[in-house]
Amino acid sequence: MKFSAISDLFAHRQTQMFTSRVSEKMRVSAKELSTGLRADQLAASGGDVSRLHAIDAELTRMGGYGDAISAARGRLDATQAALETIRTAGEAIGIDLLSEVKLQDLQGALAHAADARAAFESVVATLNASYGGRALFAGAQADGPALLDADAILSAVTALTAPEITLTGVQAQIDGYFLAAGGAFETSAYLGSGADASDVEVAPSERIAFDVRADADAFRKLLAGLATAVVATEGHFTGGDAMVLPLLQDAAERAMGAMGDLDDIRLTVGVRQERVERAADLVAGRKSALELARTSILGKDQYEAASEFQALESQLDAAFTVAVRMSNMRLVNYLR
């Protein structure tokens, strides 16, 4: 009886070990069946996995480029959208205002210039936009606004123009604030970095620059034009009404003059967007080639994988059947 008990225990243990081995083989076989790739890389590569490791390393590098492409695409798209918003704001003031000024229609010009403050605020807010937690137009400065808020800038400008009694005097103050090297715009209104944001490598030997900053001449010219319209419409100068129409003409011409520079920036950003898409195609093609090369080494025929899985499944079923029968036999012997 003692010998029989030991034999039963040994047989049970053997069955457990066999079942465990088959279960593990089934897990591996199931993975091969779902992925179409052999689990044993060493055997699949003929004992030399160096080429396989090189392929995997290159796939990882291509994956990094994929992340960089996604980030660059989003940042450039956000920049292009912001530039369109800025152009629309400036154009809305400049075109209509210039038409009324040429007709010498002061009331019509004032009506079109009434939105100058709102347009100025819109441009400043857009230049302070961010993407992915990083300021778009502040250069190397990742966080924080690129510009002082619109009200603060306009307050500074109107304080400068208030004492002026001539058109040239008002124009000089506005030029001094926005356009002069070392002027107030550079020293107090622009809060970003004087250095550009870091460029991004989106493919081998392909880097994308992010050098559009809020202190670019195009934006400064447009802000100067809109600020001139604010000064004219809100009466922030000592000179009489005779100065209003010339100031509005100056404002419209400044705003429209900035459009060409803005379009140049938009074109540059557009070219970079195209380069990112070409890089995306290159990286995708490279990844596909690498994955094909990897599959040529590790690939497993699906019919073969399914047959192996079914054979293992049959072995496991047989092992469970034997275990159940052994258990039943021990119960019968005990009852006897």
mmCIF file of C-alpha atoms in Angstrom:
data_model
loop_
_atom_site.group_PDB
_atom_site.id
_atom_site.type_symbol
_atom_site.label_atom_id
_atom_site.label_comp_id
_atom_site.label_asym_id
_atom_site.label_seq_id
_atom_site.Cartn_x
_atom_site.Cartn_y
_atom_site.Cartn_z
ATOM 1 C CA MET A 1 0.000 0.000 0.000
ATOM 2 C CA LYS A 2 2.831 2.341 0.854
ATOM 3 C CA PHE A 3 4.587 1.518 -2.435
ATOM 4 C CA SER A 4 1.374 2.191 -4.351
ATOM 5 C CA ALA A 5 0.930 5.596 -2.707
ATOM 6 C CA ILE A 6 4.483 6.603 -3.622
ATOM 7 C CA SER A 7 3.960 5.434 -7.201
ATOM 8 C CA ASP A 8 0.752 7.440 -7.471
ATOM 9 C CA LEU A 9 2.464 10.548 -6.115
ATOM 10 C CA PHE A 10 5.342 10.166 -8.562
ATOM 11 C CA ALA A 11 2.981 9.692 -11.488
ATOM 12 C CA HIS A 12 0.947 12.718 -10.432
ATOM 13 C CA ARG A 13 4.086 14.829 -10.210
ATOM 14 C CA GLN A 14 5.240 13.670 -13.627
ATOM 15 C CA THR A 15 1.870 14.537 -15.097
ATOM 16 C CA GLN A 16 2.009 18.031 -13.536
ATOM 17 C CA MET A 17 5.472 18.661 -14.951
ATOM 18 C CA PHE A 18 4.437 17.469 -18.393
ATOM 19 C CA THR A 19 1.308 19.631 -18.307
ATOM 20 C CA SER A 20 3.340 22.659 -17.248
ATOM 21 C CA ARG A 21 5.834 22.169 -20.107
ATOM 22 C CA VAL A 22 3.090 21.754 -22.681
ATOM 23 C CA SER A 23 1.239 24.823 -21.337
ATOM 24 C CA GLU A 24 4.391 26.938 -21.693
ATOM 25 C CA LYS A 25 4.959 25.642 -25.227
ATOM 26 C CA MET A 26 1.337 26.507 -26.019
ATOM 27 C CA ARG A 27 1.833 30.049 -24.730
ATOM 28 C CA VAL A 28 4.873 30.484 -26.995
ATOM 29 C CA SER A 29 3.059 28.827 -29.918
ATOM 30 C CA ALA A 30 0.030 31.084 -29.442
ATOM 31 C CA LYS A 31 2.273 34.143 -29.571
ATOM 32 C CA GLU A 32 3.943 32.881 -32.746
ATOM 33 C CA LEU A 33 0.538 32.225 -34.253
ATOM 34 C CA SER A 34 -0.686 35.766 -33.467
ATOM 35 C CA THR A 35 2.510 37.617 -34.479
ATOM 36 C CA GLY A 36 3.681 35.395 -37.322
ATOM 37 C CA LEU A 37 7.197 35.559 -35.831
ATOM 38 C CA ARG A 38 9.345 32.818 -34.308
ATOM 39 C CA ALA A 39 9.962 33.192 -30.586
ATOM 40 C CA ASP A 40 13.438 31.645 -30.653
ATOM 41 C CA GLN A 41 15.450 34.423 -32.274
ATOM 42 C CA LEU A 42 18.753 32.589 -31.949
ATOM 43 C CA ALA A 43 17.489 29.540 -33.827
ATOM 44 C CA ALA A 44 15.654 31.648 -36.414
ATOM 45 C CA SER A 45 18.801 33.670 -37.186
ATOM 46 C CA GLY A 46 20.978 30.592 -37.567
ATOM 47 C CA GLY A 47 22.878 31.283 -34.374
ATOM 48 C CA ASP A 48 23.908 34.858 -35.334
ATOM 49 C CA VAL A 49 21.578 37.530 -34.010
ATOM 50 C CA SER A 50 23.821 40.501 -34.853
ATOM 51 C CA ARG A 51 21.878 41.398 -38.015
ATOM 52 C CA LEU A 52 18.602 41.069 -36.148
ATOM 53 C CA HIS A 53 19.865 43.331 -33.362
ATOM 54 C CA ALA A 54 21.014 45.894 -35.942
ATOM 55 C CA ILE A 55 17.550 45.851 -37.530
ATOM 56 C CA ASP A 56 15.868 46.293 -34.132
ATOM 57 C CA ALA A 57 18.169 49.195 -33.264
ATOM 58 C CA GLU A 58 17.367 50.915 -36.558
ATOM 59 C CA LEU A 59 13.640 50.343 -36.021
ATOM 60 C CA THR A 60 13.958 52.013 -32.617
ATOM 61 C CA ARG A 61 15.731 54.957 -34.269
ATOM 62 C CA MET A 62 12.984 55.235 -36.882
ATOM 63 C CA GLY A 63 10.418 55.194 -34.061
ATOM 64 C CA GLY A 64 12.208 58.163 -32.503
ATOM 65 C CA TYR A 65 11.993 60.003 -35.804
ATOM 66 C CA GLY A 66 8.274 59.217 -35.858
ATOM 67 C CA ASP A 67 7.820 60.980 -32.516
ATOM 68 C CA ALA A 68 9.895 63.951 -33.730
ATOM 69 C CA ILE A 69 7.854 64.159 -36.944
ATOM 70 C CA SER A 70 4.595 64.176 -35.004
ATOM 71 C CA ALA A 71 5.818 66.967 -32.701
ATOM 72 C CA ALA A 72 7.273 69.034 -35.560
ATOM 73 C CA ARG A 73 4.136 68.623 -37.672
ATOM 74 C CA GLY A 74 1.907 69.780 -34.815
ATOM 75 C CA ARG A 75 4.115 72.759 -33.981
ATOM 76 C CA LEU A 76 4.362 73.884 -37.607
ATOM 77 C CA ASP A 77 0.621 73.476 -38.143
ATOM 78 C CA ALA A 78 -0.058 75.557 -35.029
ATOM 79 C CA THR A 79 2.421 78.203 -36.218
ATOM 80 C CA GLN A 80 0.851 78.370 -39.668
ATOM 81 C CA ALA A 81 -2.636 78.698 -38.179
ATOM 82 C CA ALA A 82 -1.424 81.488 -35.901
ATOM 83 C CA LEU A 83 0.157 83.335 -38.835
ATOM 84 C CA GLU A 84 -3.110 83.119 -40.736
ATOM 85 C CA THR A 85 -4.973 84.573 -37.747
ATOM 86 C CA ILE A 86 -2.468 87.420 -37.479
ATOM 87 C CA ARG A 87 -2.649 88.187 -41.188
ATOM 88 C CA THR A 88 -6.439 88.214 -41.122
ATOM 89 C CA ALA A 89 -6.469 90.645 -38.196
ATOM 90 C CA GLY A 90 -4.038 93.017 -39.891
ATOM 91 C CA GLU A 91 -5.601 92.786 -43.314
ATOM 92 C CA ALA A 92 -9.087 93.477 -41.978
ATOM 93 C CA ILE A 93 -7.891 96.825 -40.641
ATOM 94 C CA GLY A 94 -5.451 97.701 -43.416
ATOM 95 C CA ILE A 95 -7.417 97.094 -46.632
ATOM 96 C CA ASP A 96 -10.738 98.685 -45.659
ATOM 97 C CA LEU A 97 -9.092 101.514 -43.788
ATOM 98 C CA LEU A 98 -6.839 102.402 -46.709
ATOM 99 C CA SER A 99 -9.835 102.502 -49.048
ATOM 100 C CA GLU A 100 -11.689 104.995 -46.842
ATOM 101 C CA VAL A 101 -8.581 107.126 -46.356
ATOM 102 C CA LYS A 102 -8.050 107.394 -50.109
ATOM 103 C CA LEU A 103 -11.643 108.625 -50.389
ATOM 104 C CA GLN A 104 -10.847 111.225 -47.699
ATOM 105 C CA ASP A 105 -13.819 109.856 -45.744
ATOM 106 C CA LEU A 106 -12.893 110.535 -42.118
ATOM 107 C CA GLN A 107 -16.044 109.037 -40.593
ATOM 108 C CA GLY A 108 -15.825 105.936 -42.741
ATOM 109 C CA ALA A 109 -12.131 105.591 -41.872
ATOM 110 C CA LEU A 110 -12.866 105.959 -38.150
ATOM 111 C CA ALA A 111 -15.583 103.324 -38.409
ATOM 112 C CA HIS A 112 -13.192 100.819 -39.974
ATOM 113 C CA ALA A 113 -10.433 101.703 -37.508
ATOM 114 C CA ALA A 114 -12.722 101.243 -34.500
ATOM 115 C CA ASP A 115 -11.660 97.605 -34.245
ATOM 116 C CA ALA A 116 -7.958 98.444 -34.168
ATOM 117 C CA ARG A 117 -7.595 97.807 -30.419
ATOM 118 C CA ALA A 118 -9.361 94.447 -30.711
ATOM 119 C CA ALA A 119 -7.136 93.546 -33.668
ATOM 120 C CA PHE A 120 -4.027 94.539 -31.696
ATOM 121 C CA GLU A 121 -5.179 92.395 -28.768
ATOM 122 C CA SER A 122 -5.842 89.480 -31.123
ATOM 123 C CA VAL A 123 -2.356 89.672 -32.652
ATOM 124 C CA VAL A 124 -0.661 89.847 -29.248
ATOM 125 C CA ALA A 125 -2.744 86.967 -27.891
ATOM 126 C CA THR A 126 -1.889 84.873 -30.959
ATOM 127 C CA LEU A 127 1.824 85.608 -30.618
ATOM 128 C CA ASN A 128 1.539 84.443 -27.008
ATOM 129 C CA ALA A 129 0.068 81.102 -28.087
ATOM 130 C CA SER A 130 1.690 77.801 -27.191
ATOM 131 C CA TYR A 131 1.671 74.248 -28.505
ATOM 132 C CA GLY A 132 2.312 71.171 -26.408
ATOM 133 C CA GLY A 133 3.123 73.323 -23.395
ATOM 134 C CA ARG A 134 5.781 75.296 -25.303
ATOM 135 C CA ALA A 135 5.500 78.932 -26.431
ATOM 136 C CA LEU A 136 5.306 79.191 -30.232
ATOM 137 C CA PHE A 137 6.924 82.597 -30.738
ATOM 138 C CA ALA A 138 9.197 83.067 -27.697
ATOM 139 C CA GLY A 139 12.318 81.508 -29.194
ATOM 140 C CA ALA A 140 14.363 79.293 -26.888
ATOM 141 C CA GLN A 141 12.173 80.277 -23.942
ATOM 142 C CA ALA A 142 9.871 77.290 -23.590
ATOM 143 C CA ASP A 143 7.320 78.663 -21.146
ATOM 144 C CA GLY A 144 5.713 82.034 -20.524
ATOM 145 C CA PRO A 145 4.344 84.563 -23.017
ATOM 146 C CA ALA A 146 6.361 85.989 -25.888
ATOM 147 C CA LEU A 147 4.948 89.501 -25.399
ATOM 148 C CA LEU A 148 3.718 91.774 -22.669
ATOM 149 C CA ASP A 149 -0.071 91.892 -22.605
ATOM 150 C CA ALA A 150 -1.741 94.158 -25.183
ATOM 151 C CA ASP A 151 -3.129 96.696 -22.710
ATOM 152 C CA ALA A 152 0.300 97.250 -21.164
ATOM 153 C CA ILE A 153 1.919 97.801 -24.569
ATOM 154 C CA LEU A 154 -0.799 100.193 -25.734
ATOM 155 C CA SER A 155 -0.663 102.116 -22.448
ATOM 156 C CA ALA A 156 3.067 102.628 -22.914
ATOM 157 C CA VAL A 157 2.614 103.735 -26.530
ATOM 158 C CA THR A 158 -0.236 106.153 -25.808
ATOM 159 C CA ALA A 159 1.746 107.694 -22.968
ATOM 160 C CA LEU A 160 4.542 108.405 -25.434
ATOM 161 C CA THR A 161 2.292 109.869 -28.143
ATOM 162 C CA ALA A 162 0.006 111.907 -25.870
ATOM 163 C CA PRO A 163 2.211 115.059 -25.786
ATOM 164 C CA GLU A 164 2.875 115.071 -29.529
ATOM 165 C CA ILE A 165 1.342 117.843 -31.620
ATOM 166 C CA THR A 166 2.605 116.823 -35.069
ATOM 167 C CA LEU A 167 2.169 113.798 -37.296
ATOM 168 C CA THR A 168 5.913 113.243 -37.527
ATOM 169 C CA GLY A 169 6.161 113.467 -33.741
ATOM 170 C CA VAL A 170 3.576 110.681 -33.257
ATOM 171 C CA GLN A 171 5.199 108.578 -35.975
ATOM 172 C CA ALA A 172 8.632 109.009 -34.389
ATOM 173 C CA GLN A 173 7.363 107.837 -30.997
ATOM 174 C CA ILE A 174 5.702 104.762 -32.501
ATOM 175 C CA ASP A 175 8.784 103.948 -34.584
ATOM 176 C CA GLY A 176 10.974 104.403 -31.535
ATOM 177 C CA TYR A 177 8.866 102.031 -29.477
ATOM 178 C CA PHE A 178 8.283 99.225 -32.000
ATOM 179 C CA LEU A 179 11.015 99.418 -34.614
ATOM 180 C CA ALA A 180 14.138 101.013 -33.148
ATOM 181 C CA ALA A 181 17.014 98.722 -32.235
ATOM 182 C CA GLY A 182 17.256 98.643 -28.453
ATOM 183 C CA GLY A 183 13.856 100.360 -28.186
ATOM 184 C CA ALA A 184 11.115 99.654 -25.696
ATOM 185 C CA PHE A 185 9.687 96.783 -27.712
ATOM 186 C CA GLU A 186 12.955 94.882 -27.482
ATOM 187 C CA THR A 187 13.682 95.809 -23.888
ATOM 188 C CA SER A 188 10.247 95.532 -22.290
ATOM 189 C CA ALA A 189 7.470 94.345 -24.640
ATOM 190 C CA TYR A 190 9.226 91.252 -25.987
ATOM 191 C CA LEU A 191 9.566 88.739 -23.155
ATOM 192 C CA GLY A 192 10.941 85.792 -25.112
ATOM 193 C CA SER A 193 14.498 84.707 -25.760
ATOM 194 C CA GLY A 194 16.845 86.340 -28.225
ATOM 195 C CA ALA A 195 17.876 82.839 -29.293
ATOM 196 C CA ASP A 196 15.772 80.612 -31.524
ATOM 197 C CA ALA A 197 14.093 77.453 -30.309
ATOM 198 C CA SER A 198 16.105 74.291 -30.937
ATOM 199 C CA ASP A 199 15.684 72.674 -34.308
ATOM 200 C CA VAL A 200 14.430 69.087 -34.562
ATOM 201 C CA GLU A 201 15.851 66.169 -36.528
ATOM 202 C CA VAL A 202 12.940 64.451 -38.282
ATOM 203 C CA ALA A 203 14.952 62.100 -40.510
ATOM 204 C CA PRO A 204 18.615 61.313 -41.165
ATOM 205 C CA SER A 205 20.308 64.594 -42.192
ATOM 206 C CA GLU A 206 16.973 66.459 -42.117
ATOM 207 C CA ARG A 207 16.499 69.082 -39.438
ATOM 208 C CA ILE A 208 13.600 71.513 -39.076
ATOM 209 C CA ALA A 209 14.234 74.998 -37.676
ATOM 210 C CA PHE A 210 11.796 76.826 -35.401
ATOM 211 C CA ASP A 211 13.043 80.377 -35.681
ATOM 212 C CA VAL A 212 9.823 82.405 -36.001
ATOM 213 C CA ARG A 213 9.807 84.776 -33.023
ATOM 214 C CA ALA A 214 7.449 87.521 -31.927
ATOM 215 C CA ASP A 215 10.253 90.091 -32.284
ATOM 216 C CA ALA A 216 10.446 89.520 -36.059
ATOM 217 C CA ASP A 217 10.149 92.686 -38.167
ATOM 218 C CA ALA A 218 6.872 91.542 -39.736
ATOM 219 C CA PHE A 219 5.101 91.422 -36.378
ATOM 220 C CA ARG A 220 6.645 94.642 -35.136
ATOM 221 C CA LYS A 221 5.568 96.506 -38.282
ATOM 222 C CA LEU A 222 2.019 95.170 -38.010
ATOM 223 C CA LEU A 223 1.770 96.012 -34.304
ATOM 224 C CA ALA A 224 3.095 99.500 -35.041
ATOM 225 C CA GLY A 225 0.380 99.986 -37.668
ATOM 226 C CA LEU A 226 -2.405 98.768 -35.405
ATOM 227 C CA ALA A 227 -1.117 100.864 -32.514
ATOM 228 C CA THR A 228 -1.107 103.921 -34.790
ATOM 229 C CA ALA A 229 -4.775 103.271 -35.577
ATOM 230 C CA VAL A 230 -5.535 102.996 -31.845
ATOM 231 C CA VAL A 231 -3.771 106.305 -31.173
ATOM 232 C CA ALA A 232 -5.701 107.975 -34.004
ATOM 233 C CA THR A 233 -9.162 106.654 -33.124
ATOM 234 C CA GLU A 234 -8.837 107.117 -29.364
ATOM 235 C CA GLY A 235 -7.254 110.578 -29.587
ATOM 236 C CA HIS A 236 -3.988 109.812 -27.790
ATOM 237 C CA PHE A 237 -2.155 112.898 -29.084
ATOM 238 C CA THR A 238 -2.287 116.648 -28.524
ATOM 239 C CA GLY A 239 -2.542 117.675 -32.182
ATOM 240 C CA GLY A 240 -5.966 118.544 -33.628
ATOM 241 C CA ASP A 241 -8.453 116.577 -35.738
ATOM 242 C CA ALA A 242 -6.493 117.422 -38.847
ATOM 243 C CA MET A 243 -3.956 114.795 -37.780
ATOM 244 C CA VAL A 244 -6.488 111.950 -37.565
ATOM 245 C CA LEU A 245 -6.837 111.122 -41.250
ATOM 246 C CA PRO A 246 -3.065 111.254 -41.952
ATOM 247 C CA LEU A 247 -2.498 109.028 -38.914
ATOM 248 C CA LEU A 248 -5.102 106.545 -40.123
ATOM 249 C CA GLN A 249 -3.462 106.534 -43.547
ATOM 250 C CA ASP A 250 -0.111 105.861 -41.892
ATOM 251 C CA ALA A 251 -1.692 103.077 -39.825
ATOM 252 C CA ALA A 252 -3.224 101.419 -42.905
ATOM 253 C CA GLU A 253 -0.006 101.648 -44.893
ATOM 254 C CA ARG A 254 2.022 100.191 -42.022
ATOM 255 C CA ALA A 255 -0.422 97.304 -41.614
ATOM 256 C CA MET A 256 -0.498 96.539 -45.331
ATOM 257 C CA GLY A 257 3.264 96.917 -45.586
ATOM 258 C CA ALA A 258 3.659 94.134 -43.031
ATOM 259 C CA MET A 259 1.619 91.700 -45.147
ATOM 260 C CA GLY A 260 4.488 90.952 -47.540
ATOM 261 C CA ASP A 261 6.821 90.111 -44.655
ATOM 262 C CA LEU A 262 4.134 87.954 -43.069
ATOM 263 C CA ASP A 263 3.632 86.097 -46.326
ATOM 264 C CA ASP A 264 7.368 85.424 -46.508
ATOM 265 C CA ILE A 265 7.234 83.853 -43.036
ATOM 266 C CA ARG A 266 4.178 81.806 -43.973
ATOM 267 C CA LEU A 267 5.954 80.568 -47.104
ATOM 268 C CA THR A 268 8.995 79.547 -45.066
ATOM 269 C CA VAL A 269 6.823 77.656 -42.596
ATOM 270 C CA GLY A 270 4.943 76.039 -45.484
ATOM 271 C CA VAL A 271 8.194 74.784 -47.020
ATOM 272 C CA ARG A 272 9.124 73.284 -43.665
ATOM 273 C CA GLN A 273 5.743 71.574 -43.455
ATOM 274 C CA GLU A 274 6.416 69.978 -46.843
ATOM 275 C CA ARG A 275 9.857 68.841 -45.678
ATOM 276 C CA VAL A 276 8.310 67.213 -42.611
ATOM 277 C CA GLU A 277 5.853 65.305 -44.802
ATOM 278 C CA ARG A 278 8.686 64.140 -47.080
ATOM 279 C CA ALA A 279 10.592 63.030 -43.982
ATOM 280 C CA ALA A 280 7.510 61.155 -42.778
ATOM 281 C CA ASP A 281 7.329 59.291 -46.097
ATOM 282 C CA LEU A 282 11.049 58.488 -45.962
ATOM 283 C CA VAL A 283 10.855 57.188 -42.382
ATOM 284 C CA ALA A 284 7.716 55.158 -43.121
ATOM 285 C CA GLY A 285 9.406 53.565 -46.142
ATOM 286 C CA ARG A 286 12.520 52.796 -44.126
ATOM 287 C CA LYS A 287 10.445 51.218 -41.353
ATOM 288 C CA SER A 288 8.570 49.047 -43.836
ATOM 289 C CA ALA A 289 11.841 47.812 -45.361
ATOM 290 C CA LEU A 290 13.261 47.034 -41.926
ATOM 291 C CA GLU A 291 10.123 45.208 -40.840
ATOM 292 C CA LEU A 292 10.231 43.107 -44.020
ATOM 293 C CA ALA A 293 13.879 42.281 -43.332
ATOM 294 C CA ARG A 294 13.004 41.333 -39.758
ATOM 295 C CA THR A 295 10.124 39.156 -40.932
ATOM 296 C CA SER A 296 12.396 37.415 -43.434
ATOM 297 C CA ILE A 297 14.523 36.277 -40.480
ATOM 298 C CA LEU A 298 11.869 35.584 -37.853
ATOM 299 C CA GLY A 299 8.790 34.941 -39.966
ATOM 300 C CA LYS A 300 6.898 31.712 -39.376
ATOM 301 C CA ASP A 301 4.421 30.088 -41.745
ATOM 302 C CA GLN A 302 0.925 30.462 -40.317
ATOM 303 C CA TYR A 303 -0.109 26.937 -41.330
ATOM 304 C CA GLU A 304 2.934 25.523 -39.557
ATOM 305 C CA ALA A 305 2.241 27.627 -36.466
ATOM 306 C CA ALA A 306 -1.426 26.569 -36.378
ATOM 307 C CA SER A 307 -0.502 22.880 -36.750
ATOM 308 C CA GLU A 308 2.001 23.106 -33.899
ATOM 309 C CA PHE A 309 -0.553 24.813 -31.685
ATOM 310 C CA GLN A 310 -3.189 22.167 -32.410
ATOM 311 C CA ALA A 311 -0.706 19.354 -31.678
ATOM 312 C CA LEU A 312 0.199 20.915 -28.335
ATOM 313 C CA GLU A 313 -3.472 21.426 -27.564
ATOM 314 C CA SER A 314 -4.056 17.715 -28.186
ATOM 315 C CA GLN A 315 -1.150 16.805 -25.913
ATOM 316 C CA LEU A 316 -2.542 18.997 -23.156
ATOM 317 C CA ASP A 317 -6.007 17.480 -23.511
ATOM 318 C CA ALA A 318 -4.487 13.985 -23.295
ATOM 319 C CA ALA A 319 -2.515 14.929 -20.182
ATOM 320 C CA PHE A 320 -5.653 16.237 -18.479
ATOM 321 C CA THR A 321 -7.502 13.049 -19.428
ATOM 322 C CA VAL A 322 -4.767 10.860 -17.899
ATOM 323 C CA ALA A 323 -4.746 12.956 -14.743
ATOM 324 C CA VAL A 324 -8.517 12.596 -14.342
ATOM 325 C CA ARG A 325 -8.393 8.839 -14.874
ATOM 326 C CA MET A 326 -5.607 8.437 -12.343
ATOM 327 C CA SER A 327 -7.583 10.432 -9.815
ATOM 328 C CA ASN A 328 -10.657 8.288 -10.417
ATOM 329 C CA MET A 329 -8.662 5.085 -10.044
ATOM 330 C CA ARG A 330 -7.260 6.224 -6.689
ATOM 331 C CA LEU A 331 -10.793 6.999 -5.502
ATOM 332 C CA VAL A 332 -12.053 3.540 -6.544
ATOM 333 C CA ASN A 333 -9.147 1.830 -4.781
ATOM 334 C CA TYR A 334 -9.867 3.819 -1.638
ATOM 335 C CA LEU A 335 -13.552 2.881 -1.646
ATOM 336 C CA ARG A 336 -12.633 -0.789 -1.990
#
